[in-house]
PDB file of C-alpha atoms in Angstrom:
ATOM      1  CA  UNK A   1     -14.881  10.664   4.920  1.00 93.00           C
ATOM      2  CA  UNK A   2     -11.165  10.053   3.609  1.00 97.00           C
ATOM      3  CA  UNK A   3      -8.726  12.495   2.849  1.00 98.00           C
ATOM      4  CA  UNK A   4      -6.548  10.506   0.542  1.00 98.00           C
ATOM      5  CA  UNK A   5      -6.705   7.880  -1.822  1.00 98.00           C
ATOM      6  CA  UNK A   6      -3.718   6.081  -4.289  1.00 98.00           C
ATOM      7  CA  UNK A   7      -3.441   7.333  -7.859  1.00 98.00           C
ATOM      8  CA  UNK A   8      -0.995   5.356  -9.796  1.00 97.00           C
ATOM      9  CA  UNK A   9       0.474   7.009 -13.388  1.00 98.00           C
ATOM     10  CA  UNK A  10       2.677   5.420 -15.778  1.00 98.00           C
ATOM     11  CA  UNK A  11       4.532   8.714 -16.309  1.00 98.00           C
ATOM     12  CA  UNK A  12       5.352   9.428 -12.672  1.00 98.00           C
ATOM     13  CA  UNK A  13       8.799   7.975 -13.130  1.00 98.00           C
ATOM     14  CA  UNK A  14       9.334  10.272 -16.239  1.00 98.00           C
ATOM     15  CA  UNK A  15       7.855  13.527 -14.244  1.00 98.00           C
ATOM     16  CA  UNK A  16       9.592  12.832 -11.093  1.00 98.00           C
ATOM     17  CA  UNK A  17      13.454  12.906 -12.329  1.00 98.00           C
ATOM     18  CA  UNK A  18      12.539  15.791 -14.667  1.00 98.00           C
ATOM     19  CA  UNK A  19      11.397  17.660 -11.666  1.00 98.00           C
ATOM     20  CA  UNK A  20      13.890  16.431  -9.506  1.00 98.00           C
ATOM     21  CA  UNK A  21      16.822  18.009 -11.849  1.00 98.00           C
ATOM     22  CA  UNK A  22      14.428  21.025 -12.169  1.00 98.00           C
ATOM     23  CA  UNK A  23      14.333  22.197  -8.797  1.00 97.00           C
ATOM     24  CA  UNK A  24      17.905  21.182  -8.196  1.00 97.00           C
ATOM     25  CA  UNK A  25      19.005  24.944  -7.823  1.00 95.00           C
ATOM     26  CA  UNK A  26      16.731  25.707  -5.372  1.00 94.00           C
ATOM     27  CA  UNK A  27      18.393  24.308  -1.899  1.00 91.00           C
ATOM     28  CA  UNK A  28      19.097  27.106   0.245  1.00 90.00           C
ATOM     29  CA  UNK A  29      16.086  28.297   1.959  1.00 88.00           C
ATOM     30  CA  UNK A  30      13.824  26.509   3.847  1.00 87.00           C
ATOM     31  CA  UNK A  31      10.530  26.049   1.506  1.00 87.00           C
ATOM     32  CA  UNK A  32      10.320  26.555  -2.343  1.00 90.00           C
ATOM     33  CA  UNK A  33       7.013  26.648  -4.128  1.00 89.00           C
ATOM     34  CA  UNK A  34       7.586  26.498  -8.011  1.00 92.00           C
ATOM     35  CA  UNK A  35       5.257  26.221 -11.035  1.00 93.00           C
ATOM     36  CA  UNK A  36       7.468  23.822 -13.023  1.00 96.00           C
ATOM     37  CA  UNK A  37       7.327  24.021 -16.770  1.00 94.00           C
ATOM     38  CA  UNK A  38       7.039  20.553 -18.006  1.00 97.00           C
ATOM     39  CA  UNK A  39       8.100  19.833 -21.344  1.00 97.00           C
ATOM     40  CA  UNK A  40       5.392  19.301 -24.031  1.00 97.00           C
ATOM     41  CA  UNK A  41       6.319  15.050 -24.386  1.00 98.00           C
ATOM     42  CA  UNK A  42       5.474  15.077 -20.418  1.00 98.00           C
ATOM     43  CA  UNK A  43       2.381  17.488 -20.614  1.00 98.00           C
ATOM     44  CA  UNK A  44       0.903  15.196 -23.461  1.00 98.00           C
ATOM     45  CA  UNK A  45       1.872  11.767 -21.379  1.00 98.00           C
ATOM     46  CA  UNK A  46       0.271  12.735 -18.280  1.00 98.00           C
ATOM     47  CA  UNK A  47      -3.015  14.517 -20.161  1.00 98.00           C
ATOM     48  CA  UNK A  48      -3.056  11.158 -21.988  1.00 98.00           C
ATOM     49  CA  UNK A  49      -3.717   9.600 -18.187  1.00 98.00           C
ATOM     50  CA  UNK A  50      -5.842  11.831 -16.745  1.00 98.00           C
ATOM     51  CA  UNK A  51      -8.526  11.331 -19.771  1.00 98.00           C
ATOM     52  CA  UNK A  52      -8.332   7.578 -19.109  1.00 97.00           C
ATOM     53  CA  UNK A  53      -9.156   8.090 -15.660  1.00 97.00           C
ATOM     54  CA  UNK A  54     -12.082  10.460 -17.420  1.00 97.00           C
ATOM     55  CA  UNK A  55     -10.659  13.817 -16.205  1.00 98.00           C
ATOM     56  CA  UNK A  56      -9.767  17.271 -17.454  1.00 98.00           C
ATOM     57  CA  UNK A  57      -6.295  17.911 -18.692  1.00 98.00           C
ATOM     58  CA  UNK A  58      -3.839  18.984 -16.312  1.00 98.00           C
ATOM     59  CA  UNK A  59      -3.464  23.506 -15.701  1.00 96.00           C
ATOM     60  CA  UNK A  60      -0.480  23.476 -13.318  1.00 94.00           C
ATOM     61  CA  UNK A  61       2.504  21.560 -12.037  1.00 96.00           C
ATOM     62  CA  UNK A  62       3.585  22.895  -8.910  1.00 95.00           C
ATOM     63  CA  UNK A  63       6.476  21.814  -7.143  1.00 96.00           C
ATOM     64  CA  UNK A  64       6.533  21.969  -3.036  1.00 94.00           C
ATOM     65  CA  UNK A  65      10.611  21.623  -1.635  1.00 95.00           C
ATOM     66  CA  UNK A  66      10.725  22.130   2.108  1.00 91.00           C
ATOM     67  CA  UNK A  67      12.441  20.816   4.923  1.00 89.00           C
ATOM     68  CA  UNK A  68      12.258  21.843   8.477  1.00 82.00           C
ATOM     69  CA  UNK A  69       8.789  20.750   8.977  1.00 72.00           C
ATOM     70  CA  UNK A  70       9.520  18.450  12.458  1.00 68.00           C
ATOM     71  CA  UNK A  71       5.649  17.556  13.642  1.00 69.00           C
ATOM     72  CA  UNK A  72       2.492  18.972  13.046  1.00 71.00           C
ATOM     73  CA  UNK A  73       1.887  22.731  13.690  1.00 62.00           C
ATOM     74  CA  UNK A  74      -0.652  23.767  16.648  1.00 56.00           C
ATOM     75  CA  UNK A  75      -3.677  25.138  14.631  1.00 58.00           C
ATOM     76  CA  UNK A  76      -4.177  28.273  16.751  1.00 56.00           C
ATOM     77  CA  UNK A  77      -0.894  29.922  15.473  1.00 51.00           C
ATOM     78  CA  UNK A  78      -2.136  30.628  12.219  1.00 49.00           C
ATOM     79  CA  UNK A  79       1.005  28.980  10.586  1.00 54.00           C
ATOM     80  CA  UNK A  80       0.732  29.650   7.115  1.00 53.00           C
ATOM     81  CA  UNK A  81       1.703  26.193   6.834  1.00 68.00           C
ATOM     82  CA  UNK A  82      -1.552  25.276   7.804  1.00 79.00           C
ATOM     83  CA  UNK A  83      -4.070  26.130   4.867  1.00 83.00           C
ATOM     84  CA  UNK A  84      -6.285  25.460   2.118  1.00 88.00           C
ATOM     85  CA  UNK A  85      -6.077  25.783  -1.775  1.00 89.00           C
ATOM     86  CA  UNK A  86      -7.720  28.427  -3.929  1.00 83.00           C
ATOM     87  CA  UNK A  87      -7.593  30.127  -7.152  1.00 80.00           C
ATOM     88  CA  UNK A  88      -6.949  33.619  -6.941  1.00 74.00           C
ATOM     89  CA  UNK A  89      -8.277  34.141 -10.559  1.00 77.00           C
ATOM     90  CA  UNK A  90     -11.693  32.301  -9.720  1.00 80.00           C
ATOM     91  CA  UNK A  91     -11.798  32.593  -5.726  1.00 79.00           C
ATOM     92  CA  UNK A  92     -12.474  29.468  -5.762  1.00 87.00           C
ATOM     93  CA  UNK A  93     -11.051  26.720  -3.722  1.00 91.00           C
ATOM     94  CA  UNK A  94      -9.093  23.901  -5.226  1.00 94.00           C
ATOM     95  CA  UNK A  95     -10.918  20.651  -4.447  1.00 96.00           C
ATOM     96  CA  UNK A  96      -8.075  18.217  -4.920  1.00 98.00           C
ATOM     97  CA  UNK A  97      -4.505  17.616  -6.389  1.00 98.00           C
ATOM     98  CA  UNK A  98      -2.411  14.985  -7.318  1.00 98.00           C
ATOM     99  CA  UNK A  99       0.726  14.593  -5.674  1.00 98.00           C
ATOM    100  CA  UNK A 100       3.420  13.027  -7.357  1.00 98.00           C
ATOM    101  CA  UNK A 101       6.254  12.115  -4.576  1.00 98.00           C
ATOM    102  CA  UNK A 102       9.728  12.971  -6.237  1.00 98.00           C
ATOM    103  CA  UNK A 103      12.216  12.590  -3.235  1.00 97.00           C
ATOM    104  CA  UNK A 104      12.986  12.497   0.483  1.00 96.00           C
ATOM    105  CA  UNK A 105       9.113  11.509   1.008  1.00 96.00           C
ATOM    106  CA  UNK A 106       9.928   8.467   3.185  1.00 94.00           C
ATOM    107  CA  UNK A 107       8.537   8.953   6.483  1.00 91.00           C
ATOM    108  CA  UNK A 108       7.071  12.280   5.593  1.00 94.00           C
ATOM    109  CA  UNK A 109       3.230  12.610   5.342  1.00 94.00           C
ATOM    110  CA  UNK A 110       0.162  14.834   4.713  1.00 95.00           C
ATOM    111  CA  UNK A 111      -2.424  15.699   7.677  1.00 93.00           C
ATOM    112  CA  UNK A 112      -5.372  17.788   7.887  1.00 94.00           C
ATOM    113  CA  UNK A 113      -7.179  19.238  10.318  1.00 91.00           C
ATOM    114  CA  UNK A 114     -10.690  19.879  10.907  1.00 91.00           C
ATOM    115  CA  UNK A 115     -12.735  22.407  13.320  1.00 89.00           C
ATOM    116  CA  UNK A 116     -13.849  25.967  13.301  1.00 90.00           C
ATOM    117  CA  UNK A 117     -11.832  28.607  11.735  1.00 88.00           C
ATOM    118  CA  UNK A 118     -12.263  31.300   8.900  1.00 88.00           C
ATOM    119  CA  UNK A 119      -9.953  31.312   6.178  1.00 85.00           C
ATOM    120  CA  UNK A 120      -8.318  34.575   5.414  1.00 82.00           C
ATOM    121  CA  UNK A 121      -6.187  35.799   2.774  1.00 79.00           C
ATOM    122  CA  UNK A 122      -2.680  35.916   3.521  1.00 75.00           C
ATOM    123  CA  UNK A 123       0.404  37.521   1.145  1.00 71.00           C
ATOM    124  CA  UNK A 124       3.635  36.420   1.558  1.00 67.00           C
ATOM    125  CA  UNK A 125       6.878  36.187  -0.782  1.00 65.00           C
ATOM    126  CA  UNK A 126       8.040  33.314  -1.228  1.00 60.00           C
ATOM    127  CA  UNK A 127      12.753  32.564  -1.601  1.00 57.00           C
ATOM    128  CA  UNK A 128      12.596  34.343  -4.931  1.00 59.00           C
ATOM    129  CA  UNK A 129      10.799  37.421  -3.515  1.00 63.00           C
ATOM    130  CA  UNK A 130       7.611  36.678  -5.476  1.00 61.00           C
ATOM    131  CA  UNK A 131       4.624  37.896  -3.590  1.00 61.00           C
ATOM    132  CA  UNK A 132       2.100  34.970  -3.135  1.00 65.00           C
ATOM    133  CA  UNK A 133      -1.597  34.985  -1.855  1.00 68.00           C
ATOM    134  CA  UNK A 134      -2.759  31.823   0.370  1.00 71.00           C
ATOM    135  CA  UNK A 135      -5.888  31.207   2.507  1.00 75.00           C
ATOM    136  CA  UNK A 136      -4.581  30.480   5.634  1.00 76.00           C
ATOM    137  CA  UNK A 137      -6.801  29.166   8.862  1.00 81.00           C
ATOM    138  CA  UNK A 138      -8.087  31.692  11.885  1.00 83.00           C
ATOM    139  CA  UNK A 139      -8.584  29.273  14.288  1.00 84.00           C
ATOM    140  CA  UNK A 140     -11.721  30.294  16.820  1.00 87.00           C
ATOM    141  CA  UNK A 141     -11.196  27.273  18.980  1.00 84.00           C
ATOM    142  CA  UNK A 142      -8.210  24.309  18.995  1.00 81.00           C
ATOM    143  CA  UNK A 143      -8.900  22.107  15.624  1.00 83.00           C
ATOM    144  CA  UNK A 144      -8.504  18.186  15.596  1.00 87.00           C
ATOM    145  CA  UNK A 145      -5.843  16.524  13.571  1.00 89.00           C
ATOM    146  CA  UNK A 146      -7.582  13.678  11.953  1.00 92.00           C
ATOM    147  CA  UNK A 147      -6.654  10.378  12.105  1.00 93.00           C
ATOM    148  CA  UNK A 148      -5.741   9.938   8.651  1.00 96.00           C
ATOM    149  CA  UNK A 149      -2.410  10.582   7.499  1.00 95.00           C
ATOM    150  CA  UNK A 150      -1.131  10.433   3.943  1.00 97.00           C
ATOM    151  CA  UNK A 151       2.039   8.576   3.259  1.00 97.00           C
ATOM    152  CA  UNK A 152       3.271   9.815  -0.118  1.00 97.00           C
ATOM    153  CA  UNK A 153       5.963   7.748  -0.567  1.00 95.00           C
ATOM    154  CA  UNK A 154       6.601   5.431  -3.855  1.00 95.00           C
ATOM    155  CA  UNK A 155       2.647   6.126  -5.319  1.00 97.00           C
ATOM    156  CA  UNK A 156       0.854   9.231  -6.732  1.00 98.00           C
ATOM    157  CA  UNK A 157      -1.723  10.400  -4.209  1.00 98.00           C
ATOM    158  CA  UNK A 158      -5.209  12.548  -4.667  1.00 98.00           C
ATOM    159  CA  UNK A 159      -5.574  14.668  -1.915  1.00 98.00           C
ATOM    160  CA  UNK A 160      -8.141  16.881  -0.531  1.00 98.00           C
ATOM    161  CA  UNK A 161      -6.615  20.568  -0.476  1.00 96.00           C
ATOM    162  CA  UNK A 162     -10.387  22.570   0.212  1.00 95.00           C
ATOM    163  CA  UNK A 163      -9.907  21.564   3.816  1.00 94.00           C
ATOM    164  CA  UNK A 164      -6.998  22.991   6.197  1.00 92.00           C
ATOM    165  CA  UNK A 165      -3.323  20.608   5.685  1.00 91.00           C
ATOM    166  CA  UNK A 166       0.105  20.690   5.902  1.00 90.00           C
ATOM    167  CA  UNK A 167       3.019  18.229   5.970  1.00 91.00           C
ATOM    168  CA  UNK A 168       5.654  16.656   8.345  1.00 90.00           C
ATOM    169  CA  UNK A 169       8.964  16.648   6.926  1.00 88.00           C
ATOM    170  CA  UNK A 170      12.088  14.486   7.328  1.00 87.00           C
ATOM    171  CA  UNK A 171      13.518  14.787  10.678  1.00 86.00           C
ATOM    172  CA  UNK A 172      17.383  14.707   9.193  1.00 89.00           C
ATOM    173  CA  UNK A 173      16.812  18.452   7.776  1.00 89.00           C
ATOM    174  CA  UNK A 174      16.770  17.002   4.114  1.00 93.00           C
ATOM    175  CA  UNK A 175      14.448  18.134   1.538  1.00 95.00           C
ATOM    176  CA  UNK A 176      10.888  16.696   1.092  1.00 96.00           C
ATOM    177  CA  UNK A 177      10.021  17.224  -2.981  1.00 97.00           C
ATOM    178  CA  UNK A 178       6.716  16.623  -4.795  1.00 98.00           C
ATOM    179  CA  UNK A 179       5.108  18.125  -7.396  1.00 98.00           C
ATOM    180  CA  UNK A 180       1.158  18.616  -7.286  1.00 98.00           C
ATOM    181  CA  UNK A 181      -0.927  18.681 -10.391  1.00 98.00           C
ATOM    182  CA  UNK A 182      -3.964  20.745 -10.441  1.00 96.00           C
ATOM    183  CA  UNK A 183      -7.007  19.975 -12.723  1.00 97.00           C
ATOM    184  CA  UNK A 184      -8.379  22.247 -15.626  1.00 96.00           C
ATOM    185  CA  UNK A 185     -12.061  21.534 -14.469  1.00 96.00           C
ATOM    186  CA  UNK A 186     -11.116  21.297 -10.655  1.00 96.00           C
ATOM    187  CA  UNK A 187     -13.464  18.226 -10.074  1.00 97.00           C
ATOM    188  CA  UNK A 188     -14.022  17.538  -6.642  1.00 97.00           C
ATOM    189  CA  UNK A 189     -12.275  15.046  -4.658  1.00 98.00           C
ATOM    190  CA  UNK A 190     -15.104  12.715  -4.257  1.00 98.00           C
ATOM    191  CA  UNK A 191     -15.877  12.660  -7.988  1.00 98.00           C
ATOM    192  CA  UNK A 192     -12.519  11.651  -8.578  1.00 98.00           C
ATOM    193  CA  UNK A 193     -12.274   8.932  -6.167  1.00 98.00           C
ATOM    194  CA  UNK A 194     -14.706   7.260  -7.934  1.00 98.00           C
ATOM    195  CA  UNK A 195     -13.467   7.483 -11.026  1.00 97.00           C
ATOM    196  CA  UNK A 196     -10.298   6.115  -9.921  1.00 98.00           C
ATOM    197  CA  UNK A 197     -12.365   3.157  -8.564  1.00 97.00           C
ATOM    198  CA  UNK A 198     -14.423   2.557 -11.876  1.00 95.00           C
ATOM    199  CA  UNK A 199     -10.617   2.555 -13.912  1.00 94.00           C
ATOM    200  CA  UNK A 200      -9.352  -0.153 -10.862  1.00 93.00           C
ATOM    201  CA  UNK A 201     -13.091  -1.971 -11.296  1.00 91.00           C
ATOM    202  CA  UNK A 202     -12.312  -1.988 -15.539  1.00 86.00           C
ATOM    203  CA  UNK A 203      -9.074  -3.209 -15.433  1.00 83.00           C
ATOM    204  CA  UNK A 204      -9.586  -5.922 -12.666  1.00 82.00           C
ATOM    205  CA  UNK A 205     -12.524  -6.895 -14.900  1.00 78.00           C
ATOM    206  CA  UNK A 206      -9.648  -7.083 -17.278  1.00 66.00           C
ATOM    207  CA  UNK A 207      -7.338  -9.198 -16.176  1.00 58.00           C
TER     208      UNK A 207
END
């Protein structure tokens, strides 16, 4: 199974420096989670994409700013850092997003981790004292960090989010920023893998 796989976008350039002067207000605390309101131009551009790839338009841009985040967190703590994705309108999970790297993502990465836990809901408010509500991991035994690790660096990335991950951060205390877009029809990360590989096949074929 992989965790990961390279998503490229024409308009990653375009989203990335709109986010990036977007969240520039927000550096004081130590994590900021943000739904960022793209304009309409960016919205239609990156809808435009996803279709080609044959996927539903695009329901939320959420930007992730942290720092801090030195090496992976023990699982047994029940770090909130450690968690999965879910709707709280559906109670669903979120099968996959795609990460867009914006800045400071050199030598940063994703990990998951698999084992046996029970996911629990978890409020919490977040710098701008809105309360949140995330599934984080009870951990009945010590999980295993798998050996994949995604390096989000230059490339948008799919990633699974059903199954428990985090991040490591810069070790220089400077800001890690992405922004993660979630799907409309939450296809499953498998799906879209493949329809990433059929779009790669087509224009191979192509050239």
């Amino acid at each position: 199974m992989i965790y990961s796989y390279p998503m490229p976008f024409r308009c990653h350039k375009d989203i990335a420096e709109y986010t990036e002067k977007y969240m520039a207000k927000y550096n004081s605390h130590w994590i900021y989670q943000v739904n960022v309101l793209l304009p309409r131009s960016l919205r239609m551009d990156l809808d435009k994409e996803l279709a080609e790839y044959g996927l539903s338009p695009a329901k939320m841009w959420l930007a992730f700013k942290r720092r801090g985040y030195f090496g992976e967190r023990h699982v047994l703590n029940n770090s909130p850092s450690l968690h999965t994705d879910y709707s709280t309108r559906t109670n669903e999970p979120t099968y996959c997003s795609i990460v867009f790297p914006v800045s400071g993502c050199k030598d940063t990465y994703q990990y998951w981790v698999e084992g046996n836990y029970t996911l629990i809901n978890a409020e919490e408010r977040d710098p701008n004292g809105i309360l949140t509500t995330r599934q984080i991991c009870q951990w009945h035994e010590p999980g295993i960090v798998v050996e994949e690790k995604a390096y989000i660096e230059d490339t948008p990335m799919l990633c699974r989010t059903d199954i428990p991950h985090s991040v490591v951060s810069r070790d220089d205390w400077s800001y890690r920023l992405i922004i993660s877009i979630r799907l409309k029809g939450n296809e499953k990360f498998d799906d879209v893998v493949n329809k990433i590989k059929l779009k790669e096949l087509a224009n191979s074929t192509v050239m």
